[in-house]
Coordinates of C-alpha atoms and ligand atoms in Angstrom, one line a residue:
X1 CA -74.7 -47.9 90.0
X2 CA -78.3 -49.5 90.1
X3 CA -80.1 -49.7 87.3
X4 CA -83.7 -47.8 87.2
X5 CA -87.0 -48.7 84.7
X6 CA -90.8 -48.2 84.8
X7 CA -93.3 -48.2 82.5
X8 CA -97.0 -46.7 82.0
X9 CA -98.4 -47.8 79.5
X10 CA -101.2 -49.9 77.0
X11 CA -99.2 -53.1 76.7
X12 CA -97.9 -55.5 78.6
X13 CA -94.4 -53.9 80.3
X14 CA -92.7 -57.4 81.7
X15 CA -90.5 -57.9 78.8
X16 CA -89.5 -55.1 78.3
X17 CA -88.9 -54.0 81.5
X18 CA -86.8 -57.3 81.9
X19 CA -84.7 -56.1 78.4
X20 CA -84.5 -53.0 79.8
X21 CA -82.5 -54.4 82.7
X22 CA -80.6 -56.3 80.5
X23 CA -79.4 -52.7 79.0
X24 CA -78.5 -51.3 82.1
X25 CA -76.8 -54.0 83.8
X26 CA -73.3 -52.7 83.6
X27 CA -74.7 -50.3 86.5
X28 CA -75.0 -53.1 89.2
X29 CA -75.0 -56.4 89.5
X30 CA -75.8 -57.7 92.3
X31 CA -79.3 -58.3 92.5
X32 CA -82.4 -58.0 90.3
X33 CA -86.0 -57.9 90.6
X34 CA -89.1 -56.2 88.8
X35 CA -92.7 -55.5 89.9
X36 CA -96.3 -54.5 88.0
X37 CA -100.1 -54.5 88.8
X38 CA -101.8 -58.1 89.2
X39 CA -104.9 -57.5 89.3
X40 CA -104.4 -53.8 91.1
X41 CA -101.9 -55.3 93.1
X42 CA -98.2 -54.9 93.1
X43 CA -97.0 -58.6 92.6
X44 CA -92.9 -58.4 92.5
X45 CA -90.2 -61.7 91.2
X46 CA -86.6 -61.1 92.8
X47 CA -83.6 -62.7 92.7
X48 CA -80.2 -62.3 93.7
X49 CA -77.5 -62.4 91.2
X50 CA -77.9 -61.2 87.3
X51 CA -80.5 -60.7 85.5
X52 CA -80.5 -64.4 83.8
X53 CA -81.6 -65.3 87.6
X54 CA -84.5 -63.0 87.8
X55 CA -85.1 -64.1 84.3
X56 CA -85.4 -67.8 85.8
X57 CA -87.3 -66.7 88.6
X58 CA -89.7 -64.3 85.8
X59 CA -90.3 -67.8 84.1
X60 CA -91.0 -70.4 86.7
X61 CA -94.1 -67.6 88.0
X62 CA -94.4 -65.2 85.3
X63 CA -96.9 -62.0 85.8
X64 CA -97.4 -59.0 83.3
X65 CA -99.6 -55.7 83.2
X66 CA -99.6 -52.5 81.9
X67 CA -97.8 -50.5 84.1
X68 CA -94.5 -51.8 86.3
X69 CA -90.9 -51.3 87.7
X70 CA -87.5 -52.7 87.2
X71 CA -84.2 -52.6 89.4
X72 CA -80.5 -53.9 89.0
X73 CA -78.9 -53.5 92.1
X74 CA -75.5 -52.6 93.3
X75 CA -75.5 -53.3 96.7
X76 CA -74.8 -49.8 99.5
X77 CA -76.9 -51.0 102.6
X78 CA -77.6 -55.0 103.3
X79 CA -76.4 -58.1 101.4
X80 CA -76.8 -58.9 98.1
X81 CA -79.7 -61.3 98.8
X82 CA -83.1 -62.0 97.7
X83 CA -84.7 -60.0 100.8
X84 CA -82.8 -56.8 99.8
X85 CA -83.1 -56.9 96.3
X86 CA -85.6 -54.0 94.7
X87 CA -88.4 -53.2 94.3
X88 CA -89.1 -53.0 98.1
X89 CA -92.9 -52.9 99.4
X90 CA -94.1 -51.4 102.4
X91 CA -98.5 -51.7 102.5
X92 CA -99.4 -50.3 99.1
X93 CA -96.3 -49.0 98.0
X94 CA -93.3 -50.3 95.9
X95 CA -90.3 -48.6 95.5
X96 CA -87.0 -48.8 93.4
X97 CA -84.4 -46.8 94.9
X98 CA -80.7 -45.5 93.1
X99 CA -78.8 -43.8 95.6
X100 CA -78.4 -43.4 99.8
X101 CA -80.7 -41.8 101.9
X102 CA -78.5 -41.4 104.6
X103 CA -80.9 -40.7 106.8
X104 CA -82.9 -43.5 107.1
X105 CA -82.2 -45.1 110.6
X106 CA -83.5 -42.0 112.1
X107 CA -86.7 -42.6 109.6
X108 CA -86.8 -46.4 110.7
X109 CA -86.4 -45.0 113.9
X110 CA -89.6 -42.7 113.7
X111 CA -91.5 -45.8 112.0
X112 CA -91.2 -48.4 114.4
X113 CA -92.7 -46.0 116.8
X114 CA -95.8 -46.1 114.9
X115 CA -95.6 -49.4 114.8
X116 CA -94.0 -49.8 111.2
X117 CA -91.7 -52.6 110.6
X118 CA -89.0 -53.7 108.2
X119 CA -88.0 -56.7 106.7
X120 CA -85.2 -55.7 105.1
X121 CA -81.3 -53.8 105.5
X122 CA -81.8 -51.6 103.3
X123 CA -82.5 -47.8 103.1
X124 CA -84.4 -47.6 100.6
X125 CA -87.3 -49.8 102.3
X126 CA -87.2 -47.1 104.7
X127 CA -89.1 -45.0 101.4
X128 CA -91.3 -47.3 100.8
X129 CA -92.7 -47.8 104.2
X130 CA -92.4 -43.8 105.3
X131 CA -94.7 -42.4 102.0
X132 CA -97.0 -45.8 102.8
X133 CA -97.8 -44.3 106.7
X134 CA -98.4 -41.1 105.0
X135 CA -100.6 -42.4 102.7
X136 CA -102.2 -44.2 105.5
X137 CA -102.8 -41.0 107.5
X138 CA -105.2 -40.3 104.3
X139 CA -103.8 -38.4 102.0
X140 CA -102.5 -39.1 98.3
X141 CA -100.0 -40.8 96.7
X142 CA -99.0 -37.8 95.1
X143 CA -99.1 -35.8 98.2
X144 CA -97.1 -38.8 100.8
X145 CA -94.2 -38.4 98.0
X146 CA -93.8 -34.9 97.9
X147 CA -94.0 -35.0 101.8
X148 CA -91.6 -38.2 102.0
X149 CA -89.2 -36.4 99.6
X150 CA -88.8 -33.5 101.8
X151 CA -87.8 -35.7 105.1
X152 CA -85.1 -37.2 102.9
X153 CA -81.5 -36.4 103.0
X154 CA -78.6 -38.3 100.9
X155 CA -78.6 -38.8 97.2
X156 CA -81.2 -40.7 95.1
X157 CA -83.2 -41.4 92.3
X158 CA -86.9 -43.0 93.1
X159 CA -89.8 -44.9 90.6
X160 CA -93.1 -45.2 92.7
X161 CA -95.7 -47.8 91.7
X162 CA -99.0 -47.9 94.0
X163 CA -101.6 -50.3 94.6
X164 CA -104.9 -49.8 93.0
X165 CA -103.3 -47.1 90.4
X166 CA -103.0 -48.5 87.2
X167 CA -102.4 -44.9 85.4
X168 CA -99.4 -43.5 87.7
X169 CA -95.5 -43.6 88.2
X170 CA -94.1 -40.9 90.1
X171 CA -90.2 -40.7 89.9
X172 CA -87.8 -38.0 91.6
X173 CA -84.0 -37.1 91.9
X174 CA -81.7 -35.5 93.8
X175 CA -77.9 -36.4 92.8
X176 CA -78.6 -39.3 91.2
X177 CA -79.8 -39.0 87.5
X178 CA -83.2 -40.2 86.4
X179 CA -85.2 -39.3 82.7
X180 CA -88.5 -39.5 81.6
X181 CA -89.3 -41.0 78.4
X182 CA -92.3 -39.5 76.5
X183 CA -93.8 -42.5 74.2
X184 CA -97.0 -42.9 72.1
X185 CA -99.4 -43.2 75.0
X186 CA -96.5 -44.5 77.2
X187 CA -94.7 -42.8 79.4
X188 CA -91.3 -44.7 80.9
X189 CA -88.7 -43.6 83.7
X190 CA -85.7 -44.7 83.9
X191 CA -81.7 -44.2 85.3
X192 CA -80.3 -43.0 82.2
X193 CA -80.8 -42.6 78.5
X194 CA -79.7 -46.2 78.2
X195 CA -83.1 -47.3 79.8
X196 CA -85.3 -45.6 77.8
X197 CA -83.6 -45.1 74.6
X198 CA -85.3 -48.5 72.4
X199 CA -88.5 -47.1 73.6
X200 CA -88.4 -43.7 72.6
X201 CA -85.9 -41.1 71.2
X202 CA -87.7 -38.2 73.0
X203 CA -86.3 -37.7 77.0
X204 CA -86.9 -35.1 79.4
X205 CA -83.4 -34.8 81.5
X206 CA -85.0 -34.0 85.1
X207 CA -83.2 -31.4 86.9
X208 CA -81.5 -31.5 90.4
X209 CA -84.5 -31.8 93.0
X210 CA -87.5 -32.1 90.8
X211 CA -90.0 -34.7 91.3
X212 CA -92.1 -36.1 88.0
X213 CA -96.0 -37.8 87.9
X214 CA -95.9 -40.4 84.8
X215 CA -99.2 -41.3 83.7
X216 CA -99.2 -43.1 79.8
X217 CA -100.4 -39.4 78.4
X218 CA -97.2 -37.8 79.5
X219 CA -95.2 -36.5 82.4
X220 CA -95.7 -33.3 84.7
X221 CA -92.6 -32.3 86.3
X222 CA -92.5 -30.3 89.9
X223 CA -89.0 -28.6 90.7
X224 CA -87.6 -28.7 94.1
X225 CA -89.8 -26.4 95.8
X226 CA -93.0 -28.2 94.3
X227 CA -93.9 -26.0 91.6
X228 CA -94.4 -27.2 88.4
X229 CA -92.3 -27.0 85.8
X230 CA -91.6 -27.3 81.7
X231 CA -88.5 -28.5 81.2
X232 CA -87.1 -29.3 77.5
X233 CA -87.7 -33.0 76.0
X234 CA -84.2 -33.9 74.6
X235 CA -84.3 -36.0 71.3
X236 CA -81.6 -39.0 71.9
X237 CA -78.9 -39.8 69.0
X238 CA -79.8 -43.1 67.6
X239 CA -76.6 -44.3 69.0
X240 CA -77.5 -43.2 72.5
X241 CA -80.5 -46.2 72.5
X242 CA -78.1 -49.1 71.2
X243 CA -75.6 -51.1 72.5
X244 CA -74.7 -54.5 71.3
X245 CA -71.6 -56.5 71.2
X246 CA -71.8 -56.7 67.3
X247 CA -69.1 -59.6 66.9
X248 CA -66.8 -59.1 69.7
X249 CA -67.0 -61.7 72.6
X250 CA -67.8 -58.7 74.9
X251 CA -67.7 -55.2 75.1
X252 CA -65.0 -54.3 76.7
X253 CA -62.9 -56.3 73.1
X254 CA -65.5 -54.0 70.9
X255 CA -64.4 -50.4 72.6
X256 CA -60.7 -51.4 72.7
X257 CA -61.2 -51.7 68.8
X258 CA -63.3 -48.8 68.6
X259 CA -60.8 -46.5 70.2
X260 CA -59.3 -45.4 66.3
X261 CA -62.7 -44.2 65.9
X262 CA -64.1 -42.3 68.6
X263 CA -60.4 -40.8 69.4
X264 CA -60.6 -39.4 66.2
X265 CA -64.2 -38.3 66.6
X266 CA -63.2 -37.0 69.7
X267 CA -60.3 -35.3 68.2
X268 CA -62.8 -33.9 65.5
X269 CA -64.6 -31.8 67.9
X270 CA -60.7 -29.8 68.9
X271 CA -58.8 -30.0 66.2
X272 CA -59.7 -28.0 63.2
X273 CA -58.8 -28.5 59.5
X274 CA -56.0 -25.7 59.6
X275 CA -54.6 -28.1 62.7
X276 CA -55.9 -24.8 65.0
X277 CA -57.6 -25.8 67.8
X278 CA -61.1 -24.3 69.0
X279 CA -61.7 -24.4 72.9
X280 CA -65.3 -23.8 73.9
X281 CA -67.7 -21.5 75.7
X282 CA -63.9 -19.1 75.6
X283 CA -62.0 -20.9 77.4
X284 CA -58.4 -19.7 77.3
X285 CA -55.8 -20.9 79.7
X286 CA -53.5 -17.5 79.2
X287 CA -56.1 -16.3 82.4
X288 CA -55.4 -19.1 84.9
X289 CA -53.1 -19.4 87.3
X290 CA -52.6 -22.7 87.5
X291 CA -55.0 -26.4 86.3
X292 CA -56.4 -28.1 89.4
X293 CA -57.7 -31.9 88.2
X294 CA -60.2 -34.3 89.9
X295 CA -61.0 -37.2 89.1
X296 CA -61.3 -41.1 90.3
X297 CA -60.1 -44.0 89.3
X298 CA -59.3 -44.2 85.5
X299 CA -60.1 -40.3 84.7
X300 CA -57.6 -40.0 87.5
X301 CA -54.4 -41.5 85.6
X302 CA -55.8 -39.5 82.4
X303 CA -55.8 -36.6 84.6
X304 CA -52.0 -37.6 85.8
X305 CA -50.6 -38.0 82.2
X306 CA -52.4 -34.5 81.1
X307 CA -49.8 -32.8 83.8
X308 CA -46.9 -33.9 82.1
X309 CA -48.5 -32.7 78.9
X310 CA -49.6 -28.9 80.5
X311 CA -46.4 -28.6 82.3
X312 CA -44.2 -29.9 79.0
X313 CA -45.9 -27.8 76.3
X314 CA -48.0 -25.0 77.9
X315 CA -45.7 -24.2 80.7
X316 CA -48.6 -24.3 83.0
X317 CA -48.6 -25.8 86.9
X318 CA -51.4 -28.7 87.4
X319 CA -52.1 -30.4 90.1
X320 CA -54.1 -33.7 90.3
X321 CA -56.4 -35.3 93.0
X322 CA -58.6 -38.3 93.7
X323 CA -62.1 -36.5 94.4
X324 CA -62.9 -38.9 97.4
X325 CA -59.8 -37.0 99.2
X326 CA -60.0 -33.7 97.3
X327 CA -62.4 -31.8 99.5
X328 CA -61.6 -33.7 102.8
X329 CA -57.7 -32.3 102.6
X330 CA -59.5 -28.6 102.6
X331 CA -57.3 -27.5 99.7
X332 CA -55.7 -24.1 100.1
X333 CA -57.6 -23.1 96.7
X334 CA -56.4 -20.7 94.6
X335 CA -59.5 -18.6 93.2
X336 CA -57.1 -18.2 89.6
X337 CA -57.0 -21.4 88.9
X338 CA -59.3 -23.6 86.9
X339 CA -60.7 -26.8 88.0
X340 CA -61.5 -29.6 85.9
X341 CA -63.0 -32.2 86.7
X342 CA -63.1 -35.4 84.6
X343 CA -65.7 -38.4 84.1
X344 CA -67.0 -40.8 81.7
X345 CA -70.4 -40.9 83.3
X346 CA -70.4 -37.2 84.8
X347 CA -72.1 -39.1 87.3
X348 CA -69.2 -39.8 90.0
X349 CA -70.9 -38.7 93.4
X350 CA -66.8 -37.4 94.7
X351 CA -66.1 -35.8 91.4
X352 CA -69.6 -33.8 91.6
X353 CA -68.8 -33.3 95.0
X354 CA -65.8 -31.7 94.4
X355 CA -66.8 -29.9 91.5
X356 CA -69.5 -28.3 93.7
X357 CA -66.9 -27.3 96.4
X358 CA -64.4 -25.8 93.9
X359 CA -67.6 -23.4 92.8
X360 CA -68.4 -22.8 96.0
X361 CA -64.7 -21.8 96.9
X362 CA -65.2 -19.2 93.6
X363 CA -63.2 -21.0 90.9
X364 CA -64.2 -21.3 87.6
X365 CA -65.0 -25.1 87.0
X366 CA -65.0 -27.5 83.3
X367 CA -65.7 -30.5 83.0
X368 CA -64.3 -33.1 80.7
X369 CA -67.7 -36.0 80.3
X370 CA -68.6 -38.1 78.0
X371 CA -72.4 -38.0 78.9
X372 CA -73.3 -34.5 77.7
X373 CA -76.7 -34.7 80.0
X374 CA -74.8 -35.5 83.4
X375 CA -74.7 -33.9 86.6
X376 CA -71.5 -33.4 86.3
X377 CA -71.9 -31.2 82.7
X378 CA -74.6 -29.5 84.1
X379 CA -73.2 -28.1 86.3
X380 CA -69.8 -27.0 85.4
X381 CA -69.0 -23.5 84.0
X382 CA -67.4 -25.0 80.7
X383 CA -68.2 -28.7 79.3
X384 CA -65.5 -30.1 76.9
X385 CA -66.6 -33.4 75.3
X386 CA -65.1 -37.0 74.6
X387 CA -67.0 -38.4 72.1
X388 CA -66.8 -42.2 72.9
X389 CA -70.2 -43.0 72.6
X390 CA -72.0 -45.3 76.0
X391 CA -69.2 -47.2 77.6
X392 CA -71.0 -50.0 78.7
X393 CA -68.1 -52.6 79.2
X394 CA -67.6 -51.9 83.9
X395 CA -63.4 -51.3 83.1
X396 CA -62.8 -47.6 81.0
X397 CA -61.0 -48.4 77.8
X398 CA -62.4 -46.2 74.8
X399 CA -63.2 -43.4 77.5
X400 CA -59.8 -43.2 78.3
X401 CA -58.2 -42.7 75.1
X402 CA -60.6 -40.2 74.9
X403 CA -59.8 -37.9 77.4
X404 CA -56.6 -38.5 76.8
X405 CA -56.9 -37.3 73.3
X406 CA -59.3 -34.3 73.9
X407 CA -56.3 -33.6 77.2
X408 CA -53.8 -33.6 75.0
X409 CA -55.6 -31.0 73.1
X410 CA -56.5 -28.5 75.5
X411 CA -52.8 -28.7 76.6
X412 CA -51.6 -28.2 73.2
X413 CA -54.1 -25.0 73.2
X414 CA -52.6 -24.1 76.6
X415 CA -49.4 -24.2 75.0
X416 CA -50.3 -21.5 72.2
X417 CA -52.9 -19.5 74.2
X418 CA -49.9 -18.6 76.7
X419 CA -47.4 -18.4 74.3
X420 CA -45.4 -21.2 75.0
X421 CA -45.6 -22.5 71.7
X422 CA -45.1 -21.0 68.3
X423 CA -47.7 -21.2 66.0
X424 CA -45.7 -23.7 63.7
X425 CA -44.8 -26.1 67.1
X426 CA -48.3 -25.5 68.1
X427 CA -49.6 -26.9 64.4
X428 CA -47.1 -29.7 64.7
X429 CA -48.5 -30.9 67.8
X430 CA -52.3 -31.1 66.5
X431 CA -51.2 -32.8 63.1
X432 CA -49.5 -35.1 65.4
X433 CA -52.6 -36.1 67.8
X434 CA -54.7 -36.4 64.4
X435 CA -52.3 -39.3 63.4
X436 CA -53.3 -40.9 66.6
X437 CA -56.1 -42.8 65.5
X438 CA -53.8 -44.0 62.9
X439 CA -51.6 -45.3 65.1
X440 CA -53.7 -47.1 67.2
X441 CA -55.0 -48.7 65.1
X442 CA -51.7 -50.2 64.5
X443 CA -51.2 -50.8 67.8
X444 CA -54.5 -53.5 67.5
X445 CA -52.0 -55.6 65.8
X446 CA -50.3 -56.5 69.0
X447 CA -52.9 -58.5 69.8
X448 CA -51.8 -61.6 68.5
X449 CA -48.8 -61.4 70.8
X450 CA -50.7 -60.4 73.9
X451 CA -52.7 -63.3 73.3
X452 CA -50.0 -65.7 73.4
X453 CA -48.2 -64.5 76.6
X454 CA -51.8 -64.0 78.2
X455 CA -52.0 -67.9 79.5
X456 CA -48.7 -67.6 81.3
X457 CA -49.8 -64.6 82.9
X458 CA -53.1 -65.5 84.0
X459 CA -50.8 -68.0 86.2
X460 CA -49.3 -65.1 88.3
X461 CA -50.0 -64.4 91.4
X462 CA -49.1 -60.7 91.4
X463 CA -48.2 -58.5 88.6
X464 CA -45.7 -55.3 88.6
X465 CA -46.6 -52.2 86.0
X466 CA -43.3 -50.1 85.6
X467 CA -43.0 -46.8 83.7
X468 CA -41.5 -43.6 83.7
X469 CA -42.7 -39.7 83.1
X470 CA -46.2 -40.0 81.5
X471 CA -45.9 -44.0 81.3
X472 CA -45.8 -44.0 85.4
X473 CA -49.9 -43.0 85.0
X474 CA -50.4 -45.5 82.7
X475 CA -48.0 -48.3 84.7
X476 CA -51.0 -47.3 87.1
X477 CA -53.9 -47.7 85.2
X478 CA -52.0 -51.0 83.4
X479 CA -52.4 -52.6 86.7
X480 CA -56.0 -51.5 87.8
X481 CA -57.4 -52.6 84.2
X482 CA -55.2 -56.1 85.1
X483 CA -56.6 -56.3 88.4
X484 CA -60.5 -55.4 87.9
X485 CA -61.0 -57.4 85.4
X486 CA -58.4 -61.1 86.2
X487 CA -58.5 -60.6 89.8
X488 CA -54.5 -60.8 90.0
X489 CA -53.1 -58.7 92.4
X490 CA -51.2 -56.0 90.4
X491 CA -49.4 -53.0 91.3
X492 CA -47.8 -49.6 88.9
X493 CA -45.2 -48.1 90.1
X494 CA -42.7 -45.0 88.4
X495 CA -39.7 -47.4 87.3
X496 CA -37.3 -45.0 89.8
X497 CA -39.1 -46.0 93.3
X498 CA -39.5 -49.3 92.5
X499 CA -35.5 -49.9 94.3
X500 CA -37.2 -47.7 97.6
X501 CA -39.0 -50.8 98.6
X502 CA -41.6 -52.5 96.3
X503 CA -38.3 -54.5 94.7
X504 CA -38.8 -56.8 97.5
X505 CA -41.6 -58.6 96.2
X506 CA -39.9 -59.8 92.8
X507 CA -39.1 -63.2 93.1
X508 CA -37.6 -65.5 90.7
X509 CA -40.5 -65.5 87.6
X510 CA -42.8 -62.4 89.4
X511 CA -44.3 -60.8 85.6
X512 CA -43.2 -57.2 85.4
X513 CA -44.5 -55.1 82.2
X514 CA -42.4 -52.0 81.7
X515 CA -44.2 -49.8 79.3
X516 CA -41.2 -47.9 77.6
X517 CA -41.5 -46.5 74.1
X518 CA -37.5 -46.2 73.2
X519 CA -37.7 -42.3 73.9
X520 CA -35.3 -40.0 75.7
X521 CA -36.3 -41.8 79.2
X522 CA -35.8 -45.0 77.6
X523 CA -32.3 -45.5 79.0
X524 CA -33.2 -44.7 82.8
X525 CA -36.0 -47.7 82.7
X526 CA -33.5 -50.2 80.9
X527 CA -31.7 -49.4 84.2
X528 CA -34.2 -50.4 86.1
X529 CA -35.5 -53.2 84.4
X530 CA -32.0 -54.7 84.4
X531 CA -32.2 -54.7 88.1
X532 CA -35.5 -56.3 88.5
X533 CA -34.3 -58.7 85.8
X534 CA -30.9 -59.9 88.1
X535 CA -34.0 -60.3 90.6
X536 CA -35.4 -62.9 88.7
X537 CA -38.3 -60.8 86.8
X538 CA -40.1 -62.1 84.2
X539 CA -39.8 -59.0 82.0
X540 CA -42.6 -58.0 79.5
X541 CA -42.1 -55.2 77.5
X542 CA -43.8 -52.7 75.5
X543 CA -41.6 -50.4 73.4
X544 CA -41.2 -50.0 69.6
X545 CA -39.0 -52.2 67.7
X546 CA -35.8 -49.8 68.9
X547 CA -36.1 -50.4 72.5
X548 CA -37.1 -53.9 71.7
X549 CA -33.9 -54.7 70.2
X550 CA -31.7 -52.5 72.9
X551 CA -33.2 -54.7 75.4
X552 CA -32.8 -58.0 73.8
X553 CA -30.4 -58.9 76.4
X554 CA -32.4 -59.1 78.6
X555 CA -34.9 -61.2 76.8
X556 CA -37.9 -59.7 77.6
X557 CA -41.5 -60.8 76.0
X558 CA -41.7 -58.3 73.7
X559 CA -45.2 -56.1 72.5
X560 CA -44.1 -54.5 69.7
X561 CA -46.4 -51.0 69.4
X562 CA -45.8 -48.5 66.5
X563 CA -43.1 -45.4 66.7
X564 CA -45.3 -42.6 67.9
X565 CA -44.4 -39.1 68.9
X566 CA -43.9 -38.5 72.5
X567 CA -47.0 -36.2 73.2
X568 CA -49.4 -39.6 71.7
X569 CA -47.5 -41.9 72.1
X570 CA -49.2 -42.9 75.7
X571 CA -52.7 -42.6 73.8
X572 CA -51.0 -45.6 71.7
X573 CA -50.0 -47.2 74.4
X574 CA -52.9 -48.0 76.0
X575 CA -53.8 -49.8 73.8
X576 CA -51.9 -53.1 73.9
X577 CA -52.0 -51.9 77.9
X578 CA -55.9 -52.7 77.4
X579 CA -56.0 -55.9 75.3
X580 CA -53.2 -57.5 78.1
X581 CA -55.3 -57.1 80.9
X582 CA -58.3 -58.2 78.4
X583 CA -56.7 -61.3 77.3
X584 CA -55.7 -62.6 81.0
X585 CA -59.0 -62.0 82.3
X586 CA -60.3 -64.1 79.2
X587 CA -57.9 -66.9 79.9
X588 CA -59.0 -67.0 83.6
X589 CA -62.0 -67.2 82.6
X590 CA -64.0 -64.2 84.5
X591 CA -66.6 -62.0 84.1
X592 CA -65.0 -59.1 81.8
X593 CA -67.4 -57.3 81.0
X594 CA -69.3 -57.1 85.1
X595 CA -66.5 -58.2 87.1
X596 CA -67.8 -58.4 90.7
X597 CA -68.4 -56.2 92.9
X598 CA -68.0 -53.4 90.3
X599 CA -70.2 -50.7 89.0
X600 CA -70.4 -48.4 86.1
X601 CA -70.9 -45.6 87.7
X602 CA -70.0 -44.7 90.8
X603 CA -73.4 -42.1 92.7
X604 CA -72.1 -43.0 96.0
X605 CA -69.2 -41.4 98.2
Ligands
F6R701 C1 -61.6 -48.5 85.7 C2 -63.0 -47.7 85.6 C3 -63.7 -46.5 87.0 C4 -63.7 -45.1 86.9 C5 -64.0 -44.4 87.8 C6 -64.5 -42.6 87.9 O1 -61.9 -49.4 84.6 O2 -63.9 -47.5 85.0 O3 -61.9 -46.5 88.1 O4 -62.7 -44.7 85.6 O5 -64.9 -44.8 88.5 O6 -65.6 -42.9 86.7 P1 -66.1 -41.9 85.8 O7 -64.8 -41.6 84.6 O8 -67.6 -41.8 85.4 O9 -66.4 -40.6 86.9

């Protein structure tokens, strides 16, 4: 959350900073701002709301230089207005910040006592004042930042710009990522590869606690003990640098359509040509007594679906936790367990904290991540990739199905390793996994029917999603997707649980979306459909031809998904579930890619 970019170069930076912010807007869009050194003094342009508002402010009052910093904010401390928009400035120091400074009140009190004043409600301003105060006491910007870093508690990525210093930016990271980009006579700092990607392909991923002094000639990196260190220079993949919507109206739509391809790519990292499954870093599930899965949001629903797979296919017990609750319930951990963390961004603060908690407790940790350079990937013992490519839409789609594909492959591998599956059974599962991309392509064909029912659904006040077995977590995911992008209240329930309370919500015409292929649980779910239909629900059934035929007497609005092997069916059914939320949101005219109050990667607790 919050996007950061800084350039110290030999040509004008303002347009490139704005361009960088456009690429980073998915990280937060409550306000935006930039600062460049104009005649040796930082000149800021800031605006509440999206980058467009900043662009207007900038056009009305342009300014440029060869050095500058820019920020797009997801608000934590202080309302999302212009005053609280970054960059923040105190004396000669201008700063942009991603994260939370936990001891900012204490720092503010201390600085107040020294006669300093504050104009914002943010925690970030305290950092600018702290550094400026130190410089007032006669030390260099570098020494002042070094001293300030030792005072800060919390998680942050920071970039500083100093009046009178047109060849110096200082960046620092603790808890939040920061990358250095190395250009030709220019150096860049950014909150992720997306920030600097189009400017250069050569990047240094700063390690936890690192700080960097950037000049036009390059960057000097120091570790948390202030020792100069050499960090490897990585070469960005071409696709890490580019994120464009192509012919699609929204990134979310584009990402839904990319799924067959990226799921196939992800599967190729696990399933060999001979349909055996290879796991990285010698991962062997026969060594573990159980698997503890921890994640947030959509990633946690992928974990919930995987629980059914691991238990059914590999006979391996699984517990699934929401990361924000995990360490606070002080779980009794079994050191024989594998702790598996699922995260698209690899930066989710609670998931990272849960990983550290398990590592401290002596568990083996594995991370299923989409960003290989992320903190979670770096800190886990075993890294398991999803190859979804950059996901820009704030609502996760392709990362989710890639997580599912990888988790299904892991469950099959676990089944083979633990002797729960014969060789033939494992091969048959691997074969059906490899068929998933084809069926996902077919599932995209449901779009026309879904579009036709979106208008009616967009008028609903409440929507319920029902599913049984693996379709219960998929129902939770469907409800999450709908509420986050269309702002319609939605809840997911286990189909059999409805009569224990939630059925009271059903009124005449309440949409109930049932996800139920014609499998061994179909008849049970069909009974639950009868129960809600009898109470006036407007049924929407996502099923295959057989299921739709059998439920015809209930007259549901039908979405015909392709018939699929039970192992891969939830991956295939995710497609119409996503399309439904997408088209309802489009019908409502919401900001699909950047829904209100959200940010793509949640790097605060
Ligand atoms: C919902 C969504 C979120 C994320 C969650 C975890 O569409 O995207 O619920 O799944 O914030 O994020 P990662 O996977 O980056 O840890």
